[in-house]
N, CA, C, O and CB atoms as a CASP TS submission, in Angstrom:
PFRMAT TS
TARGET T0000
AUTHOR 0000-0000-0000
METHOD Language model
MODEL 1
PARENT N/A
ATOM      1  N   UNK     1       0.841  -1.202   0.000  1.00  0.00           N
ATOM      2  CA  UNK     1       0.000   0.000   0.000  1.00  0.00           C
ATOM      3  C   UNK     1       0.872   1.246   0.000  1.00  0.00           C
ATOM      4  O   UNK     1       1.919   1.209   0.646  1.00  0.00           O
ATOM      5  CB  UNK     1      -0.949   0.009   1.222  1.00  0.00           C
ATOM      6  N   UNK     2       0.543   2.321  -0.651  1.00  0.00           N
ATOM      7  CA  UNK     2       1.331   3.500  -0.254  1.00  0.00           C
ATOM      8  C   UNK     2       0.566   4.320   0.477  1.00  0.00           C
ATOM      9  O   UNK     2      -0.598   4.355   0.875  1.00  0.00           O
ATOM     10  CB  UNK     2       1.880   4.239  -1.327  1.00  0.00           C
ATOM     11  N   UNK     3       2.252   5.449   0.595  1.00  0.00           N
ATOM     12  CA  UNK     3       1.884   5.745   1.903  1.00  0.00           C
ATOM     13  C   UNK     3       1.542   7.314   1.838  1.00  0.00           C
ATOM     14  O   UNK     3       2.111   8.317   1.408  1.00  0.00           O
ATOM     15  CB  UNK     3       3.068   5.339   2.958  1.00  0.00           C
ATOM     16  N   UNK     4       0.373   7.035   2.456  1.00  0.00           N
ATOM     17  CA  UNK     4      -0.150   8.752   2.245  1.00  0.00           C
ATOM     18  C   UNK     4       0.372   9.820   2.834  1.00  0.00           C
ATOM     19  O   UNK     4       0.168  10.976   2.463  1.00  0.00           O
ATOM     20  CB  UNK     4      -1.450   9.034   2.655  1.00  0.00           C
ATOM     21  N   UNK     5       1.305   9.369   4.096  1.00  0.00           N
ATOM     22  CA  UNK     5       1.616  10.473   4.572  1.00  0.00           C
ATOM     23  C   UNK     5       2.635  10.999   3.753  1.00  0.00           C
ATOM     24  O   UNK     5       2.696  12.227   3.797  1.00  0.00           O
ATOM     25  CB  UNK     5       1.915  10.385   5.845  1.00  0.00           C
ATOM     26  N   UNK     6       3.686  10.286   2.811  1.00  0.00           N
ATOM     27  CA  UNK     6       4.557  10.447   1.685  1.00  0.00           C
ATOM     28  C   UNK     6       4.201  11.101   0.753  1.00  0.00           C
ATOM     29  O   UNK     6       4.881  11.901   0.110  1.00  0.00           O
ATOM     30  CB  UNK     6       4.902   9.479   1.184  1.00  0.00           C
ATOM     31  N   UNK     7       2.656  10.697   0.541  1.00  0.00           N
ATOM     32  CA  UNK     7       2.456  11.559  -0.772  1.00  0.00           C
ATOM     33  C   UNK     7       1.847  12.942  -0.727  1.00  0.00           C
ATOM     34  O   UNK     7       1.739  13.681  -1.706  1.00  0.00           O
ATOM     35  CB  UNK     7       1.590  10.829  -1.687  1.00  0.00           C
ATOM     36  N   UNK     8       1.399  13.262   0.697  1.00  0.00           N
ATOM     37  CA  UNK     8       1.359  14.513   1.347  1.00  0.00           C
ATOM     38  C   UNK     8       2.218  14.840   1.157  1.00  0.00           C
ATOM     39  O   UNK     8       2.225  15.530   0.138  1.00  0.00           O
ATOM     40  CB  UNK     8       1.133  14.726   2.452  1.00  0.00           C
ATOM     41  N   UNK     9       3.697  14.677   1.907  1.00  0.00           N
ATOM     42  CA  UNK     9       4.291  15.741   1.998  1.00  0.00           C
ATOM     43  C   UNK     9       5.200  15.403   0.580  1.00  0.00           C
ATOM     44  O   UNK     9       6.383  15.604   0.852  1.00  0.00           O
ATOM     45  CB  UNK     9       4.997  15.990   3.496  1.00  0.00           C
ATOM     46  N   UNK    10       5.064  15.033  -0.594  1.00  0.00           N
ATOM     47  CA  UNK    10       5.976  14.728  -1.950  1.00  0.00           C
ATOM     48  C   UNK    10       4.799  15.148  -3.103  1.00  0.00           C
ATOM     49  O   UNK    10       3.592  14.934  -3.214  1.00  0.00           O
ATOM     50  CB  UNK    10       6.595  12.786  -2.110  1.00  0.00           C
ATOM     51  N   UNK    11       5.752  15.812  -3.838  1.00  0.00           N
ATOM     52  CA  UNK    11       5.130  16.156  -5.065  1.00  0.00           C
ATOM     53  C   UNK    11       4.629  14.752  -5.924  1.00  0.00           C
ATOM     54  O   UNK    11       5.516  14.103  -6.478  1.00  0.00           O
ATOM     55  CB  UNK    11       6.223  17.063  -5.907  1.00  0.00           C
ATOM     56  N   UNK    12       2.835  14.166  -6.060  1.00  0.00           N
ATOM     57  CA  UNK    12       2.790  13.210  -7.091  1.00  0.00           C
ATOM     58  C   UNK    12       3.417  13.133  -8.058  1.00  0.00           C
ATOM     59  O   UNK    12       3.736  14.176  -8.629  1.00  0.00           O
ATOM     60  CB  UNK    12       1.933  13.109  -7.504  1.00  0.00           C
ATOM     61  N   UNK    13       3.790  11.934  -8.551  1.00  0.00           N
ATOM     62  CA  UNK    13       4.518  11.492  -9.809  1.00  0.00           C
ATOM     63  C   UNK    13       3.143  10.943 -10.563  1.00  0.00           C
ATOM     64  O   UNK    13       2.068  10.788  -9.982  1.00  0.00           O
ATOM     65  CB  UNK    13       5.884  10.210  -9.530  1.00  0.00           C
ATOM     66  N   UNK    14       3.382  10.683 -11.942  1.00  0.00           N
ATOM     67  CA  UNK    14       2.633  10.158 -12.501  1.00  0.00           C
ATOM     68  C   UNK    14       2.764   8.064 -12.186  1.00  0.00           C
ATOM     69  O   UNK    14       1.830   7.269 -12.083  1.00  0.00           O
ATOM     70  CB  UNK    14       2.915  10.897 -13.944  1.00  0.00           C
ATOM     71  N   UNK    15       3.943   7.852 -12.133  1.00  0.00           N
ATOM     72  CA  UNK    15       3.815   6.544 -11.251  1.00  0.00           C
ATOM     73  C   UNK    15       3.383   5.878 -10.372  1.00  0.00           C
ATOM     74  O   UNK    15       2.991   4.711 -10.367  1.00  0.00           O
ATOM     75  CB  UNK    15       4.303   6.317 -10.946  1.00  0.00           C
ATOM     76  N   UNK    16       3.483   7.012  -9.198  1.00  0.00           N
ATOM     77  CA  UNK    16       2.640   6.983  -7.793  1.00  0.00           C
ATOM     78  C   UNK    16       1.014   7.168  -8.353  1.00  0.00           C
ATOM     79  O   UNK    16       0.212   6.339  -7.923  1.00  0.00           O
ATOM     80  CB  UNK    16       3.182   8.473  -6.574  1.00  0.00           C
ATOM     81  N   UNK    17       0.622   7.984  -9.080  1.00  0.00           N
ATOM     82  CA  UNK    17      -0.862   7.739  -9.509  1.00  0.00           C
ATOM     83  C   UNK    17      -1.230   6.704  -9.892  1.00  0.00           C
ATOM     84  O   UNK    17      -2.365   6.334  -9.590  1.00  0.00           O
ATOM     85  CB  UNK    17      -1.301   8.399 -10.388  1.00  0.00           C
ATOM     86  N   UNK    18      -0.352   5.864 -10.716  1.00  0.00           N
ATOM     87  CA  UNK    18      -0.482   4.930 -11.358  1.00  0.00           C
ATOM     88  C   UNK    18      -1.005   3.510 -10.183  1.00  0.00           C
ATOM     89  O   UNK    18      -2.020   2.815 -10.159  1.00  0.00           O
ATOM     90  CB  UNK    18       0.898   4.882 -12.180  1.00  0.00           C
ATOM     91  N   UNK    19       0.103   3.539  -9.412  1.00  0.00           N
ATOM     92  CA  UNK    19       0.096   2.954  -8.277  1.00  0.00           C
ATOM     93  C   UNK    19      -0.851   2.789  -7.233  1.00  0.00           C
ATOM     94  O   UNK    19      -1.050   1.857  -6.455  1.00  0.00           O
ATOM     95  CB  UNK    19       0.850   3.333  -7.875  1.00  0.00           C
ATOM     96  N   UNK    20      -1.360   3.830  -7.376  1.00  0.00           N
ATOM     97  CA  UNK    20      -2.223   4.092  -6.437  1.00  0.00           C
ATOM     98  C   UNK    20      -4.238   3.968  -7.215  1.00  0.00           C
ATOM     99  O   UNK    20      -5.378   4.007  -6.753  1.00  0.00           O
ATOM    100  CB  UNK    20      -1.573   5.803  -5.854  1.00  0.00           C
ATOM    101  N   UNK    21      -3.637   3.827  -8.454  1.00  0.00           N
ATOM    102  CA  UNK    21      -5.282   3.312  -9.314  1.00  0.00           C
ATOM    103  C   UNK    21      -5.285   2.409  -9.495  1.00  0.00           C
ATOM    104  O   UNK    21      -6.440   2.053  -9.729  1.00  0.00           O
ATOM    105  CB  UNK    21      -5.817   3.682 -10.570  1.00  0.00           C
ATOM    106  N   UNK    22      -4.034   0.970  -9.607  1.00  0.00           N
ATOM    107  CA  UNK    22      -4.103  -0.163  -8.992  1.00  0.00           C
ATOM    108  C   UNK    22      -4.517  -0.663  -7.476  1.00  0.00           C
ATOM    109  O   UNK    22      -5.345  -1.521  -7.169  1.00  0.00           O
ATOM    110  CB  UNK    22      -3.095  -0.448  -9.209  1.00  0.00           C
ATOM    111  N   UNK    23      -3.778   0.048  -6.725  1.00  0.00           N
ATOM    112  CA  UNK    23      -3.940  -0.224  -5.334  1.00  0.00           C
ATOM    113  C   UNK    23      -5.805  -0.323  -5.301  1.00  0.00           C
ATOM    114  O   UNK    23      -6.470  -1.306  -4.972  1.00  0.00           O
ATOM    115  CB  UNK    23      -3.097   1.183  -4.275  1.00  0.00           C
ATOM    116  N   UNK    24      -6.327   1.070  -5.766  1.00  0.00           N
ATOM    117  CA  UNK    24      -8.020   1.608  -6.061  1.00  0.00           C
ATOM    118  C   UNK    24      -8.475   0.086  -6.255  1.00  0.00           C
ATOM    119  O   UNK    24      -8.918  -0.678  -5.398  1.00  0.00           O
ATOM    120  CB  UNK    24      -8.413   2.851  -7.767  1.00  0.00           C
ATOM    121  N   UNK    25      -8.227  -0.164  -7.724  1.00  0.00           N
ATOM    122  CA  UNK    25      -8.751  -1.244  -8.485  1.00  0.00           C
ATOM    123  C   UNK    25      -8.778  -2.741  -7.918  1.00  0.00           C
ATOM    124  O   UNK    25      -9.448  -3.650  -8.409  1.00  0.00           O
ATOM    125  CB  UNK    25      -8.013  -1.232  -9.663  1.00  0.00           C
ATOM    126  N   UNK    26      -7.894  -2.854  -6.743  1.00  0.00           N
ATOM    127  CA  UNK    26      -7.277  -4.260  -5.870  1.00  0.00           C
ATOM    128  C   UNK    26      -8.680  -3.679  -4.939  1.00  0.00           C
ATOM    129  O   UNK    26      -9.675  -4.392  -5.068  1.00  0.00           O
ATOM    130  CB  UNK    26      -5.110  -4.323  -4.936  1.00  0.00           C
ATOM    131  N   UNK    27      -8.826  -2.510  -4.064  1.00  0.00           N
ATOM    132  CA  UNK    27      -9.563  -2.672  -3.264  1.00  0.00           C
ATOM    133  C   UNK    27     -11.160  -2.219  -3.479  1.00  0.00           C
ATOM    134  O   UNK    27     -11.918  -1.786  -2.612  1.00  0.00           O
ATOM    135  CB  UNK    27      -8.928  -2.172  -2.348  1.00  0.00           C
ATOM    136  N   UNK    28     -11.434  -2.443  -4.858  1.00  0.00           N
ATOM    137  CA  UNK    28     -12.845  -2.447  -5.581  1.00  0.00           C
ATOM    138  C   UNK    28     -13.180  -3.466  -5.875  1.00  0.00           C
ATOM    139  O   UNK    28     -14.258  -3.933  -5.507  1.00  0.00           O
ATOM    140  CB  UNK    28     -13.035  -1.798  -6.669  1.00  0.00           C
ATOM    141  N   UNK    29     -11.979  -4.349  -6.942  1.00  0.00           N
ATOM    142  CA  UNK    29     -12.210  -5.783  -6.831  1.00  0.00           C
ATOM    143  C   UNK    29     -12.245  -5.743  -8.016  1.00  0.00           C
ATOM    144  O   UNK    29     -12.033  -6.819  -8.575  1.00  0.00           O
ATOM    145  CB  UNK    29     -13.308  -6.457  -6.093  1.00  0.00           C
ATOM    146  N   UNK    30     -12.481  -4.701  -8.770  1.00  0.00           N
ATOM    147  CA  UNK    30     -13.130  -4.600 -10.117  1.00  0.00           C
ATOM    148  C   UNK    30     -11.730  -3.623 -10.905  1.00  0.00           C
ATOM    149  O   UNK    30     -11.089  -2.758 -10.307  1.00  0.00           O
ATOM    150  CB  UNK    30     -14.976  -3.676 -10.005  1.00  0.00           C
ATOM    151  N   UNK    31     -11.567  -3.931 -11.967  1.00  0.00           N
ATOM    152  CA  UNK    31     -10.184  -3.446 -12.762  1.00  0.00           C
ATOM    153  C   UNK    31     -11.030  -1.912 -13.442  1.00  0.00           C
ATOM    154  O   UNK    31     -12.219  -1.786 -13.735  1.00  0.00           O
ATOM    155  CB  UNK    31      -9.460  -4.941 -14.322  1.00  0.00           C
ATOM    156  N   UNK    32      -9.787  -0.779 -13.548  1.00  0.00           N
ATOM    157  CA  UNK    32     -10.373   0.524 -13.855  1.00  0.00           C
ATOM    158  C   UNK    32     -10.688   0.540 -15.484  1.00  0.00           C
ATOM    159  O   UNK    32     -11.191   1.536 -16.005  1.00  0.00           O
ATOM    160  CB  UNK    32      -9.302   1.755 -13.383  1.00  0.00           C
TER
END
C-alpha cells in the first residue's frame, strides 16, 4: 500500500498515480 503520509508531503509522480489506481482497483475488486 502506499503511503499517504509520503504523498502529502511529496510532489505526485505520474507513477505513484499509477500505483495508487491499482492499489483503487485491488480494493474495488473490479479493474479501472
Amino acid at each position: 500500500m502506499l503511503d499517504l503520509k509520503s504523498l502529502a508531503t511529496s510532489r505526485p509522480t505520474w507513477p505513484d498515480l499509477s500505483t495508487l489506481l491499482r492499489n483503487w482497483s485491488r480494493l474495488c475488486g473490479e479493474p479501472l
